[in-house]
Amino acid sequence: QSDVVPVTRALISVSDKAGIVEFATFLSSKGVELLSTGGTAKKLREAGLTVKDVSEYTQAPECLDGRVKTLHPKVHGGLLGVRGNQQHEKEMKENGIQNIDMTILNLYPFQQTVAKGAAFEQCIENIDIGGPSMLRSTAKNHAFTTIVTSPDQYAAVQAEMEANNGGTTLNLRKRFAARAFSLSAAYDSAIATWFTDQLGEQAPVKTLVYKPEFPLKYGCNPHQKPAQILSRAGQKLPFSVLNGVPGYINLLDATNAWQLVKELKQATGLAAASSFKHVSPAGAAVAVPLTDVEYKAYEVKDGDQLTPSALAYLRARNADPMCSFGDFSAVSDLVDEATAKILKKEVSDGIIAPGYTPEALDLLKTKKGGKFIILEATPDYDPGELEYREVFGMTFSQKR
């Protein structure tokens, strides 16, 4: 296998056109011939780039309302031909097939179309055929061809080609191929799951695809390494980290606590709070006024401000103060300074909430020597109807 392979011809067909003009301009400056289709070719030409239509290269027109553009031996032969293989090169020459060294593509936005509630027929039309075919051909032949599936890869390709006289290394091609096959698996899984759901049947095979987000120091216990957090492919995490470094148990506590307060808020219309310790609720409460006895029991001083968030947190924390020692808290509403002042006095690992006032955030960031974990819940996050848990090689599934 060659290591560095020069890029002499690239096929570009993208639905997400962010950065594509700049990237194609770079490729052109390196002497790369650009092949393209439809709207992508139009955009590149408008930018002043020289582009050859795939239909001109294949001598076969795009047809069937654009359903058939790249499904042609001259395309897939150019992607799959093994460089240096005399038989392949002979057959390619006989059939007018030229090497295509790089494919830059996005897949039709099937998941986004489904998420918008589109009709069945429209969802079907957004099932990409040519894109996955080119993706797999290019990725399979990664010994010689480079598959680029996202704008966030453009900079890496440019740096690679600058450093290698216009070529890419086997290391990069392997990494990009692995990502491409993962994308293909996630895409096909989404289509299969959606299609089966339309029939009201249980999916014969369930594929769950995850994207690694960040490593964790360890799992439930210090000896359980490596550990990491992954998101569902195509989805964000249900939170963002504003301060601190959350651990495995912290995040289990945070996400369970958040689900509880979110549902309490929806059910009662009142600000809600919860306290979790080792994935068990130590307390949960809503913002209802304190009795005189509770004022004394919770050691509330005259002049202490009790906003709805502060009141809910105070009640949740004091439901079982001993079990809440070293807990992780959740609040359904904006965390204000009054809530932060109460929280700052307690022994606690962290908090998750939909937002924080600047004063509250500044105050909480000083807690635990700056190590206090502050998470902001992702607005309108959809966890899906079903939840899954893998234990000892088995996967459990239940309605959320």
Short mmCIF file of C-alpha atoms in Angstrom, two decimals:
data_model
loop_
_atom_site.label_atom_id
_atom_site.label_comp_id
_atom_site.label_asym_id
_atom_site.label_seq_id
_atom_site.Cartn_x
_atom_site.Cartn_y
_atom_site.Cartn_z
CA GLN A 1 0.00 0.00 0.00
CA SER A 2 1.13 3.51 -0.77
CA ASP A 3 1.17 5.83 2.19
CA VAL A 4 0.90 9.32 0.70
CA VAL A 5 -1.43 9.35 -2.31
CA PRO A 6 -1.59 12.52 -4.44
CA VAL A 7 -5.08 13.95 -4.95
CA THR A 8 -5.54 14.67 -8.65
CA ARG A 9 -9.32 14.43 -9.01
CA ALA A 10 -12.12 15.02 -6.47
CA LEU A 11 -15.85 14.42 -6.69
CA ILE A 12 -17.93 16.94 -4.73
CA SER A 13 -21.65 16.53 -3.98
CA VAL A 14 -22.81 18.20 -0.77
CA SER A 15 -26.14 19.27 0.70
CA ASP A 16 -24.38 21.20 3.50
CA LYS A 17 -22.45 23.77 1.49
CA ALA A 18 -20.79 25.47 4.47
CA GLY A 19 -17.14 26.09 3.61
CA ILE A 20 -17.29 24.12 0.37
CA VAL A 21 -16.29 27.03 -1.90
CA GLU A 22 -13.18 27.74 0.18
CA PHE A 23 -12.27 24.05 0.34
CA ALA A 24 -12.80 23.52 -3.40
CA THR A 25 -10.75 26.66 -4.10
CA PHE A 26 -7.91 25.15 -2.09
CA LEU A 27 -8.15 21.86 -3.99
CA SER A 28 -8.17 23.70 -7.30
CA SER A 29 -5.06 25.63 -6.26
CA LYS A 30 -3.33 22.26 -5.81
CA GLY A 31 -4.17 21.25 -9.37
CA VAL A 32 -7.07 18.97 -8.40
CA GLU A 33 -9.72 18.49 -11.09
CA LEU A 34 -13.20 19.05 -9.68
CA LEU A 35 -16.15 16.83 -10.60
CA SER A 36 -19.56 17.79 -9.27
CA THR A 37 -23.32 17.57 -9.66
CA GLY A 38 -26.41 19.79 -9.55
CA GLY A 39 -26.50 22.60 -7.01
CA THR A 40 -22.96 21.98 -5.81
CA ALA A 41 -21.54 22.42 -9.32
CA LYS A 42 -23.60 25.58 -9.78
CA LYS A 43 -22.32 27.09 -6.53
CA LEU A 44 -18.70 26.32 -7.37
CA ARG A 45 -19.01 27.80 -10.86
CA GLU A 46 -20.59 30.94 -9.43
CA ALA A 47 -17.46 31.26 -7.29
CA GLY A 48 -15.34 31.21 -10.44
CA LEU A 49 -14.09 27.64 -10.18
CA THR A 50 -13.69 25.29 -13.14
CA VAL A 51 -15.92 22.28 -12.61
CA LYS A 52 -16.70 19.27 -14.80
CA ASP A 53 -20.22 17.87 -14.47
CA VAL A 54 -20.34 14.21 -13.51
CA SER A 55 -22.72 13.70 -16.46
CA GLU A 56 -20.03 15.05 -18.81
CA TYR A 57 -17.46 12.68 -17.31
CA THR A 58 -19.76 9.63 -17.45
CA GLN A 59 -21.41 10.62 -20.75
CA ALA A 60 -24.69 9.69 -19.09
CA PRO A 61 -27.27 12.36 -18.16
CA GLU A 62 -28.72 12.87 -14.71
CA CYS A 63 -32.22 11.37 -14.83
CA LEU A 64 -35.32 10.36 -12.90
CA ASP A 65 -35.68 13.72 -11.13
CA GLY A 66 -32.08 13.53 -9.97
CA ARG A 67 -32.42 10.08 -8.42
CA VAL A 68 -29.67 8.80 -10.73
CA LYS A 69 -26.59 11.01 -10.93
CA THR A 70 -23.52 9.14 -9.79
CA LEU A 71 -24.58 5.47 -10.01
CA HIS A 72 -22.28 4.72 -12.92
CA PRO A 73 -19.24 2.46 -13.52
CA LYS A 74 -17.08 5.48 -14.39
CA VAL A 75 -17.76 6.90 -10.92
CA HIS A 76 -17.52 3.75 -8.83
CA GLY A 77 -14.77 2.29 -10.97
CA GLY A 78 -12.78 5.47 -10.44
CA LEU A 79 -13.30 5.13 -6.69
CA LEU A 80 -12.77 1.37 -6.35
CA GLY A 81 -9.94 0.77 -8.78
CA VAL A 82 -6.82 -0.53 -7.03
CA ARG A 83 -3.83 1.58 -7.97
CA GLY A 84 -0.96 -0.54 -9.24
CA ASN A 85 -3.21 -3.50 -10.04
CA GLN A 86 -2.47 -4.21 -13.71
CA GLN A 87 -5.82 -5.89 -14.40
CA HIS A 88 -7.77 -3.04 -12.79
CA GLU A 89 -5.78 -0.43 -14.67
CA LYS A 90 -6.25 -2.30 -17.97
CA GLU A 91 -10.02 -2.53 -17.50
CA MET A 92 -10.25 1.11 -16.41
CA LYS A 93 -8.39 2.22 -19.54
CA GLU A 94 -10.59 0.09 -21.78
CA ASN A 95 -13.74 1.63 -20.24
CA GLY A 96 -12.56 5.23 -20.06
CA ILE A 97 -12.52 5.19 -16.24
CA GLN A 98 -10.26 7.73 -14.53
CA ASN A 99 -9.04 7.64 -10.94
CA ILE A 100 -11.12 9.65 -8.44
CA ASP A 101 -8.88 10.22 -5.43
CA MET A 102 -11.25 12.06 -3.09
CA THR A 103 -14.99 12.19 -2.50
CA ILE A 104 -16.53 15.09 -0.59
CA LEU A 105 -20.18 14.51 0.25
CA ASN A 106 -23.01 14.89 2.74
CA LEU A 107 -25.99 12.58 2.88
CA TYR A 108 -29.53 13.80 2.25
CA PRO A 109 -30.97 15.16 5.53
CA PHE A 110 -33.24 12.19 6.24
CA GLN A 111 -33.28 12.50 10.05
CA GLN A 112 -33.94 16.24 9.88
CA THR A 113 -36.82 15.67 7.45
CA VAL A 114 -38.39 13.13 9.80
CA ALA A 115 -37.87 15.43 12.78
CA LYS A 116 -39.83 18.18 11.01
CA GLY A 117 -42.84 15.87 10.78
CA ALA A 118 -42.72 15.57 7.00
CA ALA A 119 -45.13 13.31 5.13
CA PHE A 120 -44.16 9.69 4.43
CA GLU A 121 -43.47 10.36 0.75
CA GLN A 122 -41.19 13.32 1.49
CA CYS A 123 -39.22 11.28 4.00
CA ILE A 124 -38.77 8.55 1.39
CA GLU A 125 -37.47 11.09 -1.13
CA ASN A 126 -34.85 12.16 1.42
CA ILE A 127 -33.34 8.67 1.60
CA ASP A 128 -29.97 9.08 -0.08
CA ILE A 129 -28.86 6.34 -2.48
CA GLY A 130 -25.96 7.74 -4.49
CA GLY A 131 -24.30 9.37 -1.47
CA PRO A 132 -23.98 6.22 0.68
CA SER A 133 -22.87 4.27 -2.39
CA MET A 134 -20.01 6.68 -3.12
CA LEU A 135 -19.22 6.89 0.60
CA ARG A 136 -18.81 3.15 0.90
CA SER A 137 -16.84 2.79 -2.33
CA THR A 138 -14.41 5.52 -1.31
CA ALA A 139 -14.08 4.29 2.27
CA LYS A 140 -13.55 0.68 1.17
CA ASN A 141 -10.71 1.74 -1.10
CA HIS A 142 -9.16 3.98 1.58
CA ALA A 143 -5.73 2.60 0.72
CA PHE A 144 -5.89 5.00 -2.22
CA THR A 145 -8.97 7.24 -1.83
CA THR A 146 -10.04 9.83 0.75
CA ILE A 147 -13.65 10.14 1.92
CA VAL A 148 -14.65 13.51 3.42
CA THR A 149 -18.13 13.60 4.96
CA SER A 150 -18.30 16.81 6.99
CA PRO A 151 -17.18 20.45 6.78
CA ASP A 152 -15.35 19.98 10.08
CA GLN A 153 -12.85 17.75 8.22
CA TYR A 154 -11.88 20.31 5.59
CA ALA A 155 -9.16 21.98 7.68
CA ALA A 156 -7.50 18.62 8.47
CA VAL A 157 -7.43 17.69 4.79
CA GLN A 158 -5.93 21.04 3.82
CA ALA A 159 -3.23 20.74 6.49
CA GLU A 160 -2.49 17.17 5.37
CA MET A 161 -2.19 18.12 1.71
CA GLU A 162 -0.03 21.16 2.50
CA ALA A 163 2.33 18.95 4.48
CA ASN A 164 2.45 16.14 1.90
CA ASN A 165 2.84 17.88 -1.44
CA GLY A 166 -0.85 17.65 -2.33
CA GLY A 167 -1.43 14.13 -1.00
CA THR A 168 -3.10 12.45 1.97
CA THR A 169 -1.61 9.86 4.33
CA LEU A 170 -2.95 6.39 4.99
CA ASN A 171 -3.52 7.33 8.63
CA LEU A 172 -5.92 10.12 7.70
CA ARG A 173 -7.67 8.01 5.08
CA LYS A 174 -8.24 5.21 7.59
CA ARG A 175 -9.61 7.60 10.22
CA PHE A 176 -11.93 9.27 7.73
CA ALA A 177 -13.06 5.88 6.39
CA ALA A 178 -13.95 4.70 9.89
CA ARG A 179 -15.98 7.86 10.46
CA ALA A 180 -17.69 7.41 7.09
CA PHE A 181 -18.74 3.83 7.83
CA SER A 182 -20.07 4.98 11.23
CA LEU A 183 -22.06 7.69 9.48
CA SER A 184 -23.43 5.14 7.03
CA ALA A 185 -24.42 2.77 9.85
CA ALA A 186 -26.20 5.54 11.76
CA TYR A 187 -27.97 6.71 8.61
CA ASP A 188 -29.21 3.26 7.66
CA SER A 189 -30.24 2.55 11.26
CA ALA A 190 -32.33 5.71 11.35
CA ILE A 191 -34.05 4.77 8.08
CA ALA A 192 -34.74 1.19 9.17
CA THR A 193 -36.10 2.25 12.57
CA TRP A 194 -38.33 4.94 11.08
CA PHE A 195 -39.65 2.69 8.30
CA THR A 196 -40.49 -0.12 10.71
CA ASP A 197 -42.23 2.35 13.04
CA GLN A 198 -44.43 3.43 10.12
CA LEU A 199 -45.67 -0.16 9.90
CA GLY A 200 -46.35 -0.38 13.62
CA GLU A 201 -44.01 -3.33 13.98
CA GLN A 202 -41.14 -4.19 16.26
CA ALA A 203 -37.84 -3.56 14.47
CA PRO A 204 -36.21 -6.93 13.60
CA VAL A 205 -32.79 -5.44 14.43
CA LYS A 206 -32.09 -2.42 16.62
CA THR A 207 -28.89 -0.50 15.96
CA LEU A 208 -27.85 2.15 18.48
CA VAL A 209 -25.16 4.50 17.25
CA TYR A 210 -23.22 6.79 19.58
CA LYS A 211 -20.71 9.57 19.19
CA PRO A 212 -17.93 9.90 21.82
CA GLU A 213 -18.09 13.32 23.49
CA PHE A 214 -15.49 13.42 26.25
CA PRO A 215 -13.53 11.02 28.52
CA LEU A 216 -14.23 10.56 32.22
CA LYS A 217 -11.63 10.06 34.91
CA TYR A 218 -13.16 6.65 35.67
CA GLY A 219 -16.53 4.88 35.80
CA CYS A 220 -18.56 4.05 38.90
CA ASN A 221 -15.34 3.07 40.73
CA PRO A 222 -11.69 4.13 40.29
CA HIS A 223 -10.67 0.78 38.77
CA GLN A 224 -13.28 1.03 35.99
CA LYS A 225 -11.21 2.60 33.24
CA PRO A 226 -11.52 3.73 30.52
CA ALA A 227 -14.81 5.60 30.84
CA GLN A 228 -16.45 8.20 28.65
CA ILE A 229 -19.67 10.00 27.77
CA LEU A 230 -21.25 9.46 24.37
CA SER A 231 -24.17 11.18 22.69
CA ARG A 232 -26.70 9.58 20.38
CA ALA A 233 -25.56 10.06 16.80
CA GLY A 234 -27.06 13.24 15.40
CA GLN A 235 -28.08 14.52 18.84
CA LYS A 236 -26.53 16.90 21.33
CA LEU A 237 -25.88 16.00 24.94
CA PRO A 238 -28.70 16.95 27.34
CA PHE A 239 -26.40 19.44 29.07
CA SER A 240 -23.37 21.65 28.67
CA VAL A 241 -20.63 21.99 31.27
CA LEU A 242 -20.23 25.54 32.58
CA ASN A 243 -17.80 24.74 35.40
CA GLY A 244 -15.96 21.81 36.95
CA VAL A 245 -15.20 18.31 35.67
CA PRO A 246 -18.15 15.94 36.09
CA GLY A 247 -17.63 12.27 36.79
CA TYR A 248 -19.62 9.16 35.92
CA ILE A 249 -21.82 9.16 39.06
CA ASN A 250 -22.16 12.95 38.91
CA LEU A 251 -23.73 12.73 35.47
CA LEU A 252 -26.04 9.87 36.40
CA ASP A 253 -27.23 11.93 39.39
CA ALA A 254 -27.53 15.10 37.32
CA THR A 255 -29.57 13.63 34.47
CA ASN A 256 -31.90 11.69 36.77
CA ALA A 257 -32.38 14.71 39.02
CA TRP A 258 -33.07 16.92 36.01
CA GLN A 259 -35.74 14.59 34.62
CA LEU A 260 -37.49 14.62 37.98
CA VAL A 261 -37.63 18.39 38.40
CA LYS A 262 -38.61 18.93 34.79
CA GLU A 263 -41.61 16.62 35.20
CA LEU A 264 -42.52 18.16 38.57
CA LYS A 265 -42.52 21.61 36.99
CA GLN A 266 -44.69 20.41 34.10
CA ALA A 267 -47.14 18.69 36.46
CA THR A 268 -47.50 21.43 39.09
CA GLY A 269 -46.48 24.66 37.38
CA LEU A 270 -44.27 25.37 40.40
CA ALA A 271 -40.51 25.71 40.61
CA ALA A 272 -39.09 22.32 41.59
CA ALA A 273 -35.80 21.00 42.95
CA SER A 274 -34.29 17.64 43.75
CA SER A 275 -31.27 16.20 45.52
CA PHE A 276 -29.66 12.98 44.27
CA LYS A 277 -26.90 10.91 45.84
CA HIS A 278 -25.45 7.82 44.15
CA VAL A 279 -28.31 7.69 41.64
CA SER A 280 -31.01 7.73 44.32
CA PRO A 281 -33.27 10.66 45.21
CA ALA A 282 -32.54 12.07 48.65
CA GLY A 283 -35.20 14.74 48.34
CA ALA A 284 -37.55 16.46 45.96
CA ALA A 285 -39.81 19.46 46.46
CA VAL A 286 -41.77 22.28 44.87
CA ALA A 287 -41.88 25.93 45.86
CA VAL A 288 -44.65 26.17 48.45
CA PRO A 289 -44.37 28.58 51.40
CA LEU A 290 -42.65 27.44 54.58
CA THR A 291 -44.53 27.08 57.83
CA ASP A 292 -43.22 28.80 60.95
CA VAL A 293 -41.91 25.44 62.17
CA GLU A 294 -40.08 24.86 58.87
CA TYR A 295 -38.52 28.33 59.02
CA LYS A 296 -36.91 27.33 62.30
CA ALA A 297 -36.06 23.78 61.27
CA TYR A 298 -34.37 24.96 58.06
CA GLU A 299 -32.56 27.73 59.96
CA VAL A 300 -33.87 30.47 57.69
CA LYS A 301 -32.81 33.85 59.02
CA ASP A 302 -34.82 37.02 59.00
CA GLY A 303 -34.05 38.92 55.83
CA ASP A 304 -33.12 35.80 53.82
CA GLN A 305 -34.69 36.07 50.41
CA LEU A 306 -36.61 33.00 49.29
CA THR A 307 -37.37 33.15 45.59
CA PRO A 308 -39.30 30.21 44.08
CA SER A 309 -36.05 28.50 43.01
CA ALA A 310 -34.48 29.08 46.42
CA LEU A 311 -37.58 27.82 48.21
CA ALA A 312 -37.76 24.65 46.13
CA TYR A 313 -34.06 23.94 46.64
CA LEU A 314 -34.27 24.58 50.40
CA ARG A 315 -37.14 22.13 50.76
CA ALA A 316 -35.51 19.43 48.59
CA ARG A 317 -32.18 19.66 50.39
CA ASN A 318 -33.82 19.45 53.81
CA ALA A 319 -36.05 16.50 53.02
CA ASP A 320 -33.19 14.28 54.26
CA PRO A 321 -30.13 16.43 55.00
CA MET A 322 -27.96 13.47 55.96
CA CYS A 323 -28.58 11.59 52.71
CA SER A 324 -28.13 14.82 50.74
CA PHE A 325 -24.61 15.33 52.09
CA GLY A 326 -22.33 15.50 49.01
CA ASP A 327 -25.28 15.37 46.61
CA PHE A 328 -25.98 16.61 43.11
CA SER A 329 -28.90 19.00 42.79
CA ALA A 330 -31.31 20.01 40.06
CA VAL A 331 -33.54 23.07 39.83
CA SER A 332 -36.30 23.45 37.23
CA ASP A 333 -36.05 27.25 36.98
CA LEU A 334 -33.35 29.87 36.56
CA VAL A 335 -30.90 29.72 39.46
CA ASP A 336 -30.71 33.18 40.99
CA GLU A 337 -28.42 34.69 43.58
CA ALA A 338 -30.78 33.78 46.44
CA THR A 339 -30.62 30.10 45.46
CA ALA A 340 -26.85 30.22 44.99
CA LYS A 341 -26.34 31.72 48.48
CA ILE A 342 -28.20 28.80 50.08
CA LEU A 343 -26.44 26.23 47.91
CA LYS A 344 -23.01 27.68 48.58
CA LYS A 345 -23.32 26.80 52.29
CA GLU A 346 -24.09 23.12 51.62
CA VAL A 347 -21.72 20.23 50.98
CA SER A 348 -22.62 19.39 47.39
CA ASP A 349 -20.85 18.22 44.21
CA GLY A 350 -22.85 20.10 41.62
CA ILE A 351 -26.06 21.38 40.12
CA ILE A 352 -27.98 21.25 36.84
CA ALA A 353 -30.53 23.89 35.85
CA PRO A 354 -31.89 25.56 32.71
CA GLY A 355 -29.82 28.67 33.38
CA TYR A 356 -28.12 30.93 35.91
CA THR A 357 -28.04 34.63 36.56
CA PRO A 358 -24.55 36.14 36.23
CA GLU A 359 -24.45 36.76 40.00
CA ALA A 360 -25.42 33.18 40.79
CA LEU A 361 -22.91 31.75 38.33
CA ASP A 362 -20.06 33.84 39.74
CA LEU A 363 -20.95 32.77 43.27
CA LEU A 364 -21.20 29.06 42.47
CA LYS A 365 -17.94 29.05 40.52
CA THR A 366 -16.09 29.85 43.76
CA LYS A 367 -17.52 26.81 45.56
CA LYS A 368 -15.22 23.84 46.29
CA GLY A 369 -12.18 25.87 45.32
CA GLY A 370 -13.58 26.40 41.84
CA LYS A 371 -14.29 22.69 41.27
CA PHE A 372 -18.04 22.83 41.86
CA ILE A 373 -19.80 21.27 38.84
CA ILE A 374 -22.28 23.51 37.07
CA LEU A 375 -24.32 22.06 34.21
CA GLU A 376 -26.79 23.88 31.99
CA ALA A 377 -29.62 21.73 30.66
CA THR A 378 -30.08 21.70 26.88
CA PRO A 379 -33.38 23.44 26.02
CA ASP A 380 -36.08 21.27 24.42
CA TYR A 381 -33.84 18.20 24.50
CA ASP A 382 -35.68 15.11 23.23
CA PRO A 383 -34.40 11.91 24.88
CA GLY A 384 -36.65 9.70 22.77
CA GLU A 385 -39.64 7.60 23.78
CA LEU A 386 -37.57 4.58 24.79
CA GLU A 387 -34.53 4.32 27.01
CA TYR A 388 -31.87 1.62 26.90
CA ARG A 389 -29.44 0.24 29.44
CA GLU A 390 -26.70 -2.27 28.81
CA VAL A 391 -25.73 -4.63 31.64
CA PHE A 392 -23.48 -7.69 31.35
CA GLY A 393 -23.85 -7.90 27.60
CA MET A 394 -27.65 -7.54 27.67
CA THR A 395 -29.56 -4.45 26.61
CA PHE A 396 -32.69 -3.53 28.53
CA SER A 397 -35.32 -1.35 26.88
CA GLN A 398 -38.36 0.36 28.37
CA LYS A 399 -40.69 3.26 27.72
CA ARG A 400 -39.36 6.35 29.40
#
